[in-house]
């Protein structure tokens, strides 16, 4: 079965459409929250606090969420998580419509979003191997990523336009997309999941963390991504760059957020047809290094077109890393542990994204947005150098499957 043949795989396509709708809702939402809270507070630190509020629930729930995903229907866990997300966005819509929204309400909704994400992310990652066979996993991962990135392109740009009519209009649109993604999960359309209800013990909850720590390929790949993005993240600073550096408005912010996704989409479509099948370790490290170099270029840019180009490169490089990492993690992990390992992976991703936003917001408050971005890019390059020395097994990895791995 080739990538186009996946379009005829009804369970996968249903899952794919649901993922696109959920991603569309989130991307529009993040544009609205970032622009709204920056205008409410005029503070770079407030942008960082948005990321921190989304991250803290994942920090608290990471072990419990993995246990739940491995011992309950992953489809049900996704359904409950998306229901919570839909209700949370509806609160933002209602309070904006009534003109009573405050930074505290936004932070509270971010906490609820973090709770939903703590359960949905590992359930979603562990679900894909239950839908397609092992030989299709790499293509399915790339295909899923391409759909998500397509919505990430359209979502921020459209969100910036919709925001012209007000935050309530943007949040209402996001609520409808999230509701659609929830309704899609109501129809059982996937292969019957195999799970056994184990008692919730500390040993069971720590199983995924122990397995991840003991596997240098898994731990090396997800920690490389975590620290690289944690140090090099620029997402939280895009409202500042758009308004104060590039002197543009919400539409410009939407273009900046979409640019990263355009690069990621183009790369994910390429990888869906031509999966990475050799020298995966080297390609992983090179892609992260390119991400860091492009971050420096973005920080130094003073024009919109150059900033967009830098973000395009960042998105394409990051997608190579995402597909290699996510595929290797799923192939290296037995199904009965995929929920717990995916939860650890999701925690690392959350740390890099949400805590990275907080770090960049705090650093920008101290040094300014431009120095914070450049420092982050240089730091990412340093992480690549360190990890290539500390994890030679990962660097020498030739193929996605473990059998041909170099000793």
Coordinates of C-alpha atoms in Angstrom, one line a residue:
X1 CA 0.0 0.0 0.0
X2 CA 1.5 3.4 -1.0
X3 CA 0.7 6.8 0.4
X4 CA -2.2 7.4 -2.0
X5 CA -3.6 4.0 -1.1
X6 CA -3.9 5.3 2.5
X7 CA -6.8 7.5 1.2
X8 CA -8.8 4.3 0.7
X9 CA -8.1 3.1 4.3
X10 CA -11.3 4.3 5.9
X11 CA -10.4 3.9 9.6
X12 CA -7.1 5.8 9.0
X13 CA -8.8 8.5 7.0
X14 CA -11.5 9.0 9.7
X15 CA -8.7 9.3 12.3
X16 CA -6.8 11.7 9.9
X17 CA -9.8 14.0 9.4
X18 CA -10.4 14.1 13.2
X19 CA -6.7 15.0 13.8
X20 CA -6.9 17.8 11.2
X21 CA -10.0 19.3 12.8
X22 CA -8.4 19.2 16.2
X23 CA -5.2 20.8 14.9
X24 CA -7.2 23.4 13.0
X25 CA -9.0 24.4 16.2
X26 CA -5.8 24.6 18.2
X27 CA -3.8 26.7 15.7
X28 CA -6.6 29.3 15.4
X29 CA -6.9 29.3 19.1
X30 CA -3.2 30.0 19.8
X31 CA -3.1 32.9 17.4
X32 CA -6.1 34.5 19.2
X33 CA -4.8 33.9 22.7
X34 CA -1.3 35.2 21.9
X35 CA -2.5 38.4 20.3
X36 CA -5.2 39.0 22.9
X37 CA -3.1 38.5 26.0
X38 CA -0.3 40.6 24.6
X39 CA -2.7 43.4 23.9
X40 CA -4.3 43.0 27.4
X41 CA -1.0 43.1 29.2
X42 CA 1.7 44.5 26.8
X43 CA 4.1 42.0 28.5
X44 CA 6.4 39.5 27.0
X45 CA 6.3 37.6 30.3
X46 CA 2.5 37.1 29.9
X47 CA 3.2 35.3 26.6
X48 CA 5.6 32.9 28.4
X49 CA 3.0 32.3 31.2
X50 CA 0.5 31.1 28.6
X51 CA 3.0 28.3 27.7
X52 CA 3.8 27.6 31.3
X53 CA 0.1 27.2 32.2
X54 CA -0.4 24.7 29.4
X55 CA 2.8 22.8 30.5
X56 CA 2.3 22.4 34.2
X57 CA -0.7 19.9 34.0
X58 CA 1.4 17.7 31.7
X59 CA 4.2 17.7 34.2
X60 CA 1.8 16.6 37.0
X61 CA -0.1 14.1 35.0
X62 CA 2.5 12.5 32.7
X63 CA 2.8 9.2 34.6
X64 CA -0.9 8.8 35.4
X65 CA -1.9 9.6 31.8
X66 CA 0.4 7.0 30.4
X67 CA -1.1 4.4 32.7
X68 CA -4.6 5.3 31.7
X69 CA -3.9 5.1 28.0
X70 CA -2.4 1.6 28.4
X71 CA -5.3 0.3 30.5
X72 CA -8.3 1.9 28.8
X73 CA -9.6 2.4 25.3
X74 CA -7.4 4.9 23.6
X75 CA -10.3 6.0 21.4
X76 CA -12.4 6.8 24.6
X77 CA -9.5 8.7 26.2
X78 CA -9.2 10.8 23.0
X79 CA -13.0 11.4 23.1
X80 CA -13.0 12.7 26.7
X81 CA -9.9 14.8 26.1
X82 CA -11.3 16.5 23.0
X83 CA -14.6 17.1 24.8
X84 CA -12.7 19.0 27.6
X85 CA -10.8 21.0 24.9
X86 CA -14.1 21.9 23.2
X87 CA -15.7 23.1 26.4
X88 CA -12.5 25.1 27.3
X89 CA -12.5 27.0 24.0
X90 CA -16.2 27.7 24.4
X91 CA -15.4 29.4 27.7
X92 CA -13.0 31.7 25.9
X93 CA -15.6 32.4 23.2
X94 CA -18.3 33.2 25.7
X95 CA -16.1 35.5 28.0
X96 CA -14.8 37.3 25.0
X97 CA -18.3 37.8 23.6
X98 CA -19.5 39.2 27.0
X99 CA -16.3 41.4 27.2
X100 CA -15.4 40.0 30.6
X101 CA -12.2 38.0 29.6
X102 CA -9.1 38.6 31.7
X103 CA -5.6 37.3 31.6
X104 CA -6.5 35.1 34.6
X105 CA -9.3 33.5 32.5
X106 CA -6.9 32.8 29.7
X107 CA -4.4 31.2 32.0
X108 CA -7.1 29.1 33.6
X109 CA -8.2 27.9 30.1
X110 CA -4.6 27.1 29.3
X111 CA -4.4 24.9 32.3
X112 CA -7.5 23.0 31.2
X113 CA -6.0 22.7 27.7
X114 CA -2.9 21.2 29.3
X115 CA -5.0 18.6 31.2
X116 CA -6.7 17.6 27.9
X117 CA -3.3 17.4 26.1
X118 CA -1.7 15.3 28.8
X119 CA -4.2 12.5 28.0
X120 CA -4.9 13.1 24.3
X121 CA -1.3 13.2 23.0
X122 CA -0.2 9.7 24.3
X123 CA -3.5 8.2 23.3
X124 CA -3.2 9.7 19.8
X125 CA 0.4 8.5 19.3
X126 CA -0.4 5.0 20.6
X127 CA -3.5 4.8 18.4
X128 CA -1.8 5.0 15.0
X129 CA -0.1 1.5 15.3
X130 CA -3.6 0.1 16.1
X131 CA -5.0 1.5 12.8
X132 CA -2.3 0.6 10.3
X133 CA 0.2 -2.3 10.0
X134 CA 3.9 -1.9 11.0
X135 CA 5.1 -1.7 7.4
X136 CA 2.8 1.4 6.8
X137 CA 3.6 3.1 10.1
X138 CA 6.3 5.5 8.8
X139 CA 4.1 6.6 5.9
X140 CA 1.1 7.0 8.2
X141 CA 3.1 9.1 10.6
X142 CA 4.2 11.3 7.7
X143 CA 0.7 11.5 6.2
X144 CA -0.8 12.4 9.6
X145 CA 1.9 15.1 10.0
X146 CA 1.2 16.5 6.6
X147 CA -2.5 16.9 7.4
X148 CA -1.7 18.5 10.7
X149 CA 0.7 20.9 9.1
X150 CA -1.8 21.8 6.4
X151 CA -4.2 23.0 9.1
X152 CA -1.3 24.8 10.8
X153 CA -0.7 26.7 7.6
X154 CA -4.4 27.6 7.1
X155 CA -5.4 27.9 10.8
X156 CA -3.1 30.8 11.9
X157 CA -3.5 32.8 8.7
X158 CA -7.3 32.4 8.8
X159 CA -7.3 33.0 12.5
X160 CA -5.5 36.3 12.0
X161 CA -8.1 37.3 9.5
X162 CA -11.1 36.2 11.6
X163 CA -9.6 38.1 14.6
X164 CA -10.4 41.3 12.7
X165 CA -14.1 40.7 13.7
X166 CA -13.0 40.1 17.3
X167 CA -11.6 37.4 19.5
X168 CA -15.1 36.0 20.1
X169 CA -15.5 35.2 16.4
X170 CA -12.1 33.5 16.4
X171 CA -12.8 31.4 19.4
X172 CA -16.3 30.4 18.1
X173 CA -14.8 29.2 14.9
X174 CA -12.2 27.2 16.9
X175 CA -14.9 25.7 19.1
X176 CA -16.8 24.4 16.0
X177 CA -13.6 22.7 14.7
X178 CA -12.9 21.1 18.0
X179 CA -16.5 19.9 18.2
X180 CA -16.2 18.3 14.8
X181 CA -13.0 16.5 15.9
X182 CA -14.9 15.2 18.9
X183 CA -18.0 14.0 17.1
X184 CA -15.8 12.0 14.6
X185 CA -14.6 9.8 17.5
X186 CA -18.1 8.7 18.5
X187 CA -18.3 6.1 15.7
X188 CA -16.2 3.0 16.4
X189 CA -14.2 2.5 13.2
X190 CA -10.8 1.3 14.3
X191 CA -9.4 -2.2 14.9
X192 CA -10.4 -3.6 18.2
X193 CA -7.9 -2.4 20.8
X194 CA -6.2 -4.9 23.0
X195 CA -5.6 -3.7 26.5
X196 CA -5.7 -5.2 30.0
X197 CA -6.7 -3.3 33.1
X198 CA -3.7 -3.4 35.4
X199 CA -3.8 -2.0 38.9
X200 CA -2.5 1.5 39.2
X201 CA 0.8 1.1 41.0
X202 CA 3.9 3.2 41.1
X203 CA 5.8 0.5 39.4
X204 CA 3.3 0.4 36.5
X205 CA 3.3 4.2 36.1
X206 CA 7.1 4.3 36.1
X207 CA 7.3 1.5 33.5
X208 CA 7.3 3.9 30.5
X209 CA 9.9 6.2 32.1
X210 CA 12.2 3.3 32.9
X211 CA 11.8 1.8 29.4
X212 CA 12.6 5.2 27.8
X213 CA 15.6 5.8 30.0
X214 CA 17.1 2.4 29.3
X215 CA 16.8 2.7 25.5
X216 CA 19.5 5.1 24.3
X217 CA 17.8 5.5 20.8
X218 CA 14.5 6.5 22.3
X219 CA 15.8 8.6 25.1
X220 CA 18.4 10.2 22.9
X221 CA 16.0 11.2 20.1
X222 CA 13.3 12.6 22.3
X223 CA 15.7 14.4 24.7
X224 CA 17.5 15.9 21.6
X225 CA 14.2 17.3 20.4
X226 CA 13.2 18.5 23.8
X227 CA 16.3 20.5 24.6
X228 CA 16.7 21.8 21.0
X229 CA 13.2 23.2 20.9
X230 CA 13.2 24.2 24.6
X231 CA 16.2 26.4 23.9
X232 CA 15.4 27.5 20.4
X233 CA 11.6 28.0 20.5
X234 CA 10.4 31.3 19.0
X235 CA 6.6 30.7 18.9
X236 CA 5.8 32.7 22.0
X237 CA 7.7 35.7 20.7
X238 CA 6.0 35.9 17.3
X239 CA 3.4 38.5 18.5
X240 CA 6.4 40.7 19.6
X241 CA 8.3 40.2 16.3
X242 CA 5.2 40.9 14.3
X243 CA 4.2 44.1 16.0
X244 CA 7.4 45.6 17.2
X245 CA 10.1 44.3 14.9
X246 CA 8.3 43.8 11.6
X247 CA 5.6 46.4 12.4
X248 CA 2.7 44.4 11.1
X249 CA -0.7 43.4 12.5
X250 CA -2.6 40.2 13.3
X251 CA -2.5 39.2 9.6
X252 CA 1.3 39.3 9.7
X253 CA 1.3 37.2 12.8
X254 CA -0.9 34.7 11.1
X255 CA 1.6 34.6 8.2
X256 CA 4.5 34.1 10.5
X257 CA 2.8 31.2 12.4
X258 CA 1.8 29.7 9.0
X259 CA 5.3 29.9 7.5
X260 CA 6.7 27.2 9.8
X261 CA 3.9 24.9 8.9
X262 CA 4.3 25.5 5.2
X263 CA 7.9 24.2 5.4
X264 CA 6.8 21.3 7.5
X265 CA 3.9 20.4 5.2
X266 CA 6.1 20.4 2.1
X267 CA 8.6 18.2 3.9
X268 CA 6.0 15.8 5.3
X269 CA 4.4 15.3 1.9
X270 CA 7.8 14.4 0.5
X271 CA 8.4 12.0 3.4
X272 CA 5.0 10.4 2.9
X273 CA 6.1 9.3 -0.6
X274 CA 9.8 8.9 0.1
X275 CA 10.2 7.8 3.8
X276 CA 13.6 8.1 5.4
X277 CA 15.1 4.6 5.1
X278 CA 18.9 5.0 5.6
X279 CA 21.3 7.0 7.8
X280 CA 18.4 8.1 10.0
X281 CA 20.6 9.1 12.9
X282 CA 22.8 11.4 10.8
X283 CA 19.7 12.9 9.1
X284 CA 18.1 13.5 12.5
X285 CA 21.1 15.4 13.8
X286 CA 21.5 17.4 10.6
X287 CA 17.9 18.4 10.6
X288 CA 18.1 19.7 14.2
X289 CA 21.3 21.7 13.3
X290 CA 19.5 23.3 10.4
X291 CA 16.6 24.2 12.7
X292 CA 19.1 26.0 15.0
X293 CA 20.8 27.9 12.2
X294 CA 17.5 29.0 10.7
X295 CA 16.5 30.2 14.2
X296 CA 19.5 32.5 14.3
X297 CA 18.6 33.8 10.8
X298 CA 15.0 34.5 12.0
X299 CA 16.3 36.4 15.0
X300 CA 18.5 38.7 12.8
X301 CA 15.9 39.3 10.2
X302 CA 14.4 42.8 9.9
X303 CA 12.1 42.1 7.0
X304 CA 8.9 40.0 6.7
X305 CA 10.0 38.0 3.6
X306 CA 13.3 36.9 5.2
X307 CA 11.6 36.1 8.5
X308 CA 9.1 33.9 6.5
X309 CA 12.0 32.2 4.7
X310 CA 13.7 31.4 8.0
X311 CA 10.5 30.0 9.4
X312 CA 9.9 27.9 6.3
X313 CA 13.4 26.3 6.8
X314 CA 12.8 25.7 10.5
X315 CA 9.5 24.0 9.7
X316 CA 11.0 21.7 7.1
X317 CA 13.9 20.7 9.3
X318 CA 11.7 20.1 12.3
X319 CA 9.5 17.8 10.3
X320 CA 12.4 15.5 9.4
X321 CA 13.1 15.2 13.1
X322 CA 9.5 14.7 14.1
X323 CA 8.9 11.8 11.6
X324 CA 12.1 10.0 12.4
X325 CA 11.7 10.4 16.2
X326 CA 8.0 9.4 16.3
X327 CA 8.4 6.4 14.0
X328 CA 11.4 5.1 15.9
X329 CA 9.7 5.5 19.3
X330 CA 6.6 3.5 18.1
X331 CA 8.7 0.8 16.4
X332 CA 11.0 0.3 19.4
X333 CA 8.1 0.1 21.9
X334 CA 5.9 -3.0 22.5
X335 CA 2.1 -2.2 22.2
X336 CA 1.3 -2.9 25.8
X337 CA 3.7 0.0 26.8
X338 CA 3.0 2.4 24.0
X339 CA 0.7 4.5 26.1
X340 CA 3.2 5.0 28.9
X341 CA 6.1 5.6 26.5
X342 CA 4.0 7.9 24.4
X343 CA 3.1 9.8 27.5
X344 CA 6.8 10.3 28.4
X345 CA 7.4 11.4 24.8
X346 CA 4.4 13.7 25.0
X347 CA 5.8 15.2 28.2
X348 CA 9.1 15.8 26.5
X349 CA 7.3 17.5 23.6
X350 CA 5.2 19.6 26.0
X351 CA 8.4 20.6 27.9
X352 CA 10.0 21.7 24.7
X353 CA 7.0 23.6 23.4
X354 CA 5.2 25.1 26.4
X355 CA 8.1 25.4 28.7
X356 CA 10.1 26.7 25.7
X357 CA 7.5 29.4 25.3
X358 CA 7.9 30.4 29.0
X359 CA 11.7 30.4 28.7
X360 CA 11.7 32.6 25.6
X361 CA 9.2 34.9 27.2
X362 CA 11.3 35.3 30.3
X363 CA 14.5 35.8 28.4
X364 CA 12.9 38.3 26.1
X365 CA 11.7 40.2 29.1
X366 CA 15.3 40.5 30.2
X367 CA 17.2 40.9 27.0
X368 CA 14.6 41.8 24.3
X369 CA 13.0 39.5 21.7
X370 CA 15.8 39.6 19.1
X371 CA 18.7 38.7 21.5
X372 CA 16.5 36.0 23.0
X373 CA 15.9 34.4 19.6
X374 CA 19.5 34.5 18.5
X375 CA 20.7 33.0 21.8
X376 CA 18.2 30.2 21.4
X377 CA 19.4 29.3 18.0
X378 CA 23.0 29.2 19.1
X379 CA 22.0 27.1 22.0
X380 CA 20.3 24.6 19.7
X381 CA 23.5 24.2 17.7
X382 CA 25.4 23.5 21.0
X383 CA 22.8 20.8 21.9
X384 CA 23.3 19.1 18.6
X385 CA 27.1 18.9 19.2
X386 CA 26.7 17.6 22.8
X387 CA 24.1 14.9 21.9
X388 CA 26.1 13.6 18.9
X389 CA 28.9 13.0 21.4
X390 CA 26.7 11.6 24.2
X391 CA 24.5 9.3 22.0
X392 CA 26.7 7.7 19.4
X393 CA 24.2 4.8 19.1
X394 CA 21.6 7.2 17.9
X395 CA 24.0 9.0 15.6
X396 CA 25.0 5.7 14.0
X397 CA 21.4 4.5 13.6
X398 CA 21.0 3.4 9.9
X399 CA 17.4 2.5 9.6
X400 CA 14.1 3.1 11.4
X401 CA 13.7 -0.6 12.4
X402 CA 15.9 -1.9 15.2
X403 CA 17.2 -5.0 13.5
X404 CA 19.8 -3.4 11.2
X405 CA 20.9 -1.0 14.0
X406 CA 24.7 -0.7 14.4
X407 CA 26.2 -2.3 17.5

